[in-house]
């Protein structure tokens, strides 16, 4: 994992630069993405505490879901980018699969997943997918 700080134009960015972390796309990189998000949120908390405690947990959960989907459905590396915004956090995950995610039926009694994309849409204030030949960017905004 390589992490590189970057600035942006939000008030919190003067003290908390954006973070970009690159991963090979291996199963253990889901944990690496979660740890990168927690490192970013620790820095953000020192400048701007979250409006509610669940904001931290929601962001970590969404990053975990996005990274897990990248490892499972997109071969190869993925890039995680987190940046503070005026009232929240913008998370972008780029992977190598140009196919946009689609909701799958969720059957809690049968297992097998299907809840991740629903969870992302429930917890995020905005969700968008930008596909290109070389992969896609999933953009989500979460409150902070």
PDB file of N, CA, C and O in Angstrom, residues 55-93:
ATOM      1  N   UNK A  55     -20.841   8.266  12.370  1.00  0.00           N
ATOM      2  CA  UNK A  55     -20.228   8.726  11.117  1.00  0.00           C
ATOM      3  C   UNK A  55     -18.919   7.994  10.857  1.00  0.00           C
ATOM      4  O   UNK A  55     -18.662   7.540   9.739  1.00  0.00           O
ATOM      5  N   UNK A  56     -18.079   7.879  11.883  1.00  0.00           N
ATOM      6  CA  UNK A  56     -16.797   7.172  11.765  1.00  0.00           C
ATOM      7  C   UNK A  56     -17.036   5.736  11.304  1.00  0.00           C
ATOM      8  O   UNK A  56     -16.453   5.264  10.330  1.00  0.00           O
ATOM      9  N   UNK A  57     -17.925   5.039  12.007  1.00  0.00           N
ATOM     10  CA  UNK A  57     -18.174   3.629  11.720  1.00  0.00           C
ATOM     11  C   UNK A  57     -18.790   3.433  10.336  1.00  0.00           C
ATOM     12  O   UNK A  57     -18.455   2.469   9.641  1.00  0.00           O
ATOM     13  N   UNK A  58     -19.665   4.351   9.943  1.00  0.00           N
ATOM     14  CA  UNK A  58     -20.273   4.250   8.610  1.00  0.00           C
ATOM     15  C   UNK A  58     -19.222   4.378   7.513  1.00  0.00           C
ATOM     16  O   UNK A  58     -19.237   3.614   6.542  1.00  0.00           O
ATOM     17  N   UNK A  59     -18.307   5.312   7.663  1.00  0.00           N
ATOM     18  CA  UNK A  59     -17.265   5.504   6.651  1.00  0.00           C
ATOM     19  C   UNK A  59     -16.361   4.276   6.564  1.00  0.00           C
ATOM     20  O   UNK A  59     -16.059   3.781   5.474  1.00  0.00           O
ATOM     21  N   UNK A  60     -15.952   3.751   7.706  1.00  0.00           N
ATOM     22  CA  UNK A  60     -15.096   2.556   7.718  1.00  0.00           C
ATOM     23  C   UNK A  60     -15.838   1.372   7.093  1.00  0.00           C
ATOM     24  O   UNK A  60     -15.261   0.613   6.300  1.00  0.00           O
ATOM     25  N   UNK A  61     -17.120   1.216   7.405  1.00  0.00           N
ATOM     26  CA  UNK A  61     -17.908   0.131   6.828  1.00  0.00           C
ATOM     27  C   UNK A  61     -18.015   0.268   5.314  1.00  0.00           C
ATOM     28  O   UNK A  61     -17.833  -0.706   4.568  1.00  0.00           O
ATOM     29  N   UNK A  62     -18.272   1.477   4.828  1.00  0.00           N
ATOM     30  CA  UNK A  62     -18.413   1.692   3.385  1.00  0.00           C
ATOM     31  C   UNK A  62     -17.089   1.434   2.669  1.00  0.00           C
ATOM     32  O   UNK A  62     -17.055   0.802   1.608  1.00  0.00           O
ATOM     33  N   UNK A  63     -15.979   1.911   3.230  1.00  0.00           N
ATOM     34  CA  UNK A  63     -14.665   1.635   2.626  1.00  0.00           C
ATOM     35  C   UNK A  63     -14.415   0.132   2.579  1.00  0.00           C
ATOM     36  O   UNK A  63     -13.935  -0.401   1.568  1.00  0.00           O
ATOM     37  N   UNK A  64     -14.760  -0.571   3.639  1.00  0.00           N
ATOM     38  CA  UNK A  64     -14.584  -2.023   3.682  1.00  0.00           C
ATOM     39  C   UNK A  64     -15.422  -2.698   2.598  1.00  0.00           C
ATOM     40  O   UNK A  64     -14.941  -3.594   1.899  1.00  0.00           O
ATOM     41  N   UNK A  65     -16.664  -2.271   2.441  1.00  0.00           N
ATOM     42  CA  UNK A  65     -17.540  -2.831   1.406  1.00  0.00           C
ATOM     43  C   UNK A  65     -16.992  -2.569  -0.001  1.00  0.00           C
ATOM     44  O   UNK A  65     -16.951  -3.470  -0.836  1.00  0.00           O
ATOM     45  N   UNK A  66     -16.590  -1.330  -0.249  1.00  0.00           N
ATOM     46  CA  UNK A  66     -16.059  -0.990  -1.580  1.00  0.00           C
ATOM     47  C   UNK A  66     -14.793  -1.786  -1.889  1.00  0.00           C
ATOM     48  O   UNK A  66     -14.630  -2.300  -3.001  1.00  0.00           O
ATOM     49  N   UNK A  67     -13.890  -1.876  -0.922  1.00  0.00           N
ATOM     50  CA  UNK A  67     -12.646  -2.626  -1.134  1.00  0.00           C
ATOM     51  C   UNK A  67     -12.932  -4.112  -1.322  1.00  0.00           C
ATOM     52  O   UNK A  67     -12.336  -4.767  -2.190  1.00  0.00           O
ATOM     53  N   UNK A  68     -13.838  -4.635  -0.532  1.00  0.00           N
ATOM     54  CA  UNK A  68     -14.198  -6.049  -0.654  1.00  0.00           C
ATOM     55  C   UNK A  68     -14.789  -6.344  -2.031  1.00  0.00           C
ATOM     56  O   UNK A  68     -14.442  -7.352  -2.662  1.00  0.00           O
ATOM     57  N   UNK A  69     -15.653  -5.456  -2.512  1.00  0.00           N
ATOM     58  CA  UNK A  69     -16.227  -5.643  -3.845  1.00  0.00           C
ATOM     59  C   UNK A  69     -15.150  -5.555  -4.923  1.00  0.00           C
ATOM     60  O   UNK A  69     -15.181  -6.317  -5.895  1.00  0.00           O
ATOM     61  N   UNK A  70     -14.192  -4.648  -4.756  1.00  0.00           N
ATOM     62  CA  UNK A  70     -13.103  -4.532  -5.728  1.00  0.00           C
ATOM     63  C   UNK A  70     -12.285  -5.822  -5.781  1.00  0.00           C
ATOM     64  O   UNK A  70     -11.959  -6.318  -6.861  1.00  0.00           O
ATOM     65  N   UNK A  71     -11.968  -6.369  -4.630  1.00  0.00           N
ATOM     66  CA  UNK A  71     -11.176  -7.614  -4.578  1.00  0.00           C
ATOM     67  C   UNK A  71     -11.973  -8.772  -5.181  1.00  0.00           C
ATOM     68  O   UNK A  71     -11.431  -9.587  -5.927  1.00  0.00           O
ATOM     69  N   UNK A  72     -13.266  -8.825  -4.888  1.00  0.00           N
ATOM     70  CA  UNK A  72     -14.077  -9.952  -5.339  1.00  0.00           C
ATOM     71  C   UNK A  72     -14.443  -9.881  -6.822  1.00  0.00           C
ATOM     72  O   UNK A  72     -14.459 -10.903  -7.507  1.00  0.00           O
ATOM     73  N   UNK A  73     -14.742  -8.686  -7.330  1.00  0.00           N
ATOM     74  CA  UNK A  73     -15.314  -8.576  -8.676  1.00  0.00           C
ATOM     75  C   UNK A  73     -14.402  -7.931  -9.719  1.00  0.00           C
ATOM     76  O   UNK A  73     -14.747  -7.936 -10.893  1.00  0.00           O
ATOM     77  N   UNK A  74     -13.299  -7.322  -9.309  1.00  0.00           N
ATOM     78  CA  UNK A  74     -12.421  -6.649 -10.272  1.00  0.00           C
ATOM     79  C   UNK A  74     -11.011  -7.209 -10.133  1.00  0.00           C
ATOM     80  O   UNK A  74     -10.391  -7.071  -9.084  1.00  0.00           O
ATOM     81  N   UNK A  75     -10.500  -7.841 -11.167  1.00  0.00           N
ATOM     82  CA  UNK A  75      -9.137  -8.376 -11.058  1.00  0.00           C
ATOM     83  C   UNK A  75      -8.114  -7.243 -11.008  1.00  0.00           C
ATOM     84  O   UNK A  75      -8.274  -6.218 -11.651  1.00  0.00           O
ATOM     85  N   UNK A  76      -7.122  -7.428 -10.190  1.00  0.00           N
ATOM     86  CA  UNK A  76      -6.025  -6.469 -10.173  1.00  0.00           C
ATOM     87  C   UNK A  76      -6.146  -5.390  -9.125  1.00  0.00           C
ATOM     88  O   UNK A  76      -6.931  -5.493  -8.186  1.00  0.00           O
ATOM     89  N   UNK A  77      -5.357  -4.359  -9.286  1.00  0.00           N
ATOM     90  CA  UNK A  77      -5.220  -3.337  -8.252  1.00  0.00           C
ATOM     91  C   UNK A  77      -6.455  -2.451  -8.125  1.00  0.00           C
ATOM     92  O   UNK A  77      -7.299  -2.392  -9.023  1.00  0.00           O
ATOM     93  N   UNK A  78      -6.529  -1.777  -6.967  1.00  0.00           N
ATOM     94  CA  UNK A  78      -7.550  -0.747  -6.778  1.00  0.00           C
ATOM     95  C   UNK A  78      -6.927   0.419  -6.025  1.00  0.00           C
ATOM     96  O   UNK A  78      -5.891   0.276  -5.369  1.00  0.00           O
ATOM     97  N   UNK A  79      -7.550   1.581  -6.166  1.00  0.00           N
ATOM     98  CA  UNK A  79      -7.054   2.809  -5.542  1.00  0.00           C
ATOM     99  C   UNK A  79      -8.186   3.401  -4.701  1.00  0.00           C
ATOM    100  O   UNK A  79      -9.306   3.567  -5.190  1.00  0.00           O
ATOM    101  N   UNK A  80      -7.866   3.734  -3.463  1.00  0.00           N
ATOM    102  CA  UNK A  80      -8.812   4.354  -2.536  1.00  0.00           C
ATOM    103  C   UNK A  80      -8.400   5.806  -2.332  1.00  0.00           C
ATOM    104  O   UNK A  80      -7.239   6.088  -2.055  1.00  0.00           O
ATOM    105  N   UNK A  81      -9.348   6.715  -2.480  1.00  0.00           N
ATOM    106  CA  UNK A  81      -9.074   8.138  -2.269  1.00  0.00           C
ATOM    107  C   UNK A  81     -10.118   8.680  -1.298  1.00  0.00           C
ATOM    108  O   UNK A  81     -11.319   8.472  -1.500  1.00  0.00           O
ATOM    109  N   UNK A  82      -9.668   9.334  -0.244  1.00  0.00           N
ATOM    110  CA  UNK A  82     -10.551   9.947   0.747  1.00  0.00           C
ATOM    111  C   UNK A  82     -10.205  11.416   0.854  1.00  0.00           C
ATOM    112  O   UNK A  82      -9.027  11.771   0.912  1.00  0.00           O
ATOM    113  N   UNK A  83     -11.251  12.248   0.900  1.00  0.00           N
ATOM    114  CA  UNK A  83     -10.991  13.674   1.075  1.00  0.00           C
ATOM    115  C   UNK A  83     -12.108  14.296   1.896  1.00  0.00           C
ATOM    116  O   UNK A  83     -13.270  13.907   1.771  1.00  0.00           O
ATOM    117  N   UNK A  84     -11.738  15.259   2.736  1.00  0.00           N
ATOM    118  CA  UNK A  84     -12.774  15.970   3.483  1.00  0.00           C
ATOM    119  C   UNK A  84     -13.539  16.906   2.558  1.00  0.00           C
ATOM    120  O   UNK A  84     -12.975  17.436   1.600  1.00  0.00           O
ATOM    121  N   UNK A  85     -14.814  17.065   2.821  1.00  0.00           N
ATOM    122  CA  UNK A  85     -15.624  18.029   2.095  1.00  0.00           C
ATOM    123  C   UNK A  85     -16.188  19.016   3.112  1.00  0.00           C
ATOM    124  O   UNK A  85     -15.927  18.898   4.313  1.00  0.00           O
ATOM    125  N   UNK A  86     -16.965  19.949   2.653  1.00  0.00           N
ATOM    126  CA  UNK A  86     -17.527  20.964   3.534  1.00  0.00           C
ATOM    127  C   UNK A  86     -18.292  20.336   4.703  1.00  0.00           C
ATOM    128  O   UNK A  86     -18.173  20.774   5.834  1.00  0.00           O
ATOM    129  N   UNK A  87     -19.075  19.294   4.432  1.00  0.00           N
ATOM    130  CA  UNK A  87     -19.909  18.710   5.483  1.00  0.00           C
ATOM    131  C   UNK A  87     -19.774  17.196   5.584  1.00  0.00           C
ATOM    132  O   UNK A  87     -20.633  16.533   6.151  1.00  0.00           O
ATOM    133  N   UNK A  88     -18.701  16.641   5.031  1.00  0.00           N
ATOM    134  CA  UNK A  88     -18.578  15.196   5.081  1.00  0.00           C
ATOM    135  C   UNK A  88     -17.268  14.694   4.528  1.00  0.00           C
ATOM    136  O   UNK A  88     -16.245  15.375   4.569  1.00  0.00           O
ATOM    137  N   UNK A  89     -17.343  13.485   4.008  1.00  0.00           N
ATOM    138  CA  UNK A  89     -16.169  12.824   3.442  1.00  0.00           C
ATOM    139  C   UNK A  89     -16.560  12.257   2.079  1.00  0.00           C
ATOM    140  O   UNK A  89     -17.618  11.634   1.938  1.00  0.00           O
ATOM    141  N   UNK A  90     -15.716  12.513   1.089  1.00  0.00           N
ATOM    142  CA  UNK A  90     -15.886  11.963  -0.257  1.00  0.00           C
ATOM    143  C   UNK A  90     -14.923  10.797  -0.379  1.00  0.00           C
ATOM    144  O   UNK A  90     -13.713  10.965  -0.196  1.00  0.00           O
ATOM    145  N   UNK A  91     -15.455   9.621  -0.662  1.00  0.00           N
ATOM    146  CA  UNK A  91     -14.655   8.415  -0.856  1.00  0.00           C
ATOM    147  C   UNK A  91     -14.776   8.021  -2.323  1.00  0.00           C
ATOM    148  O   UNK A  91     -15.877   7.954  -2.864  1.00  0.00           O
ATOM    149  N   UNK A  92     -13.636   7.766  -2.953  1.00  0.00           N
ATOM    150  CA  UNK A  92     -13.624   7.250  -4.320  1.00  0.00           C
ATOM    151  C   UNK A  92     -12.803   5.976  -4.325  1.00  0.00           C
ATOM    152  O   UNK A  92     -11.707   5.938  -3.761  1.00  0.00           O
ATOM    153  N   UNK A  93     -13.343   4.945  -4.936  1.00  0.00           N
ATOM    154  CA  UNK A  93     -12.575   3.723  -5.127  1.00  0.00           C
ATOM    155  C   UNK A  93     -12.548   3.427  -6.617  1.00  0.00           C
ATOM    156  O   UNK A  93     -13.591   3.341  -7.263  1.00  0.00           O
TER     157      UNK A  93
END
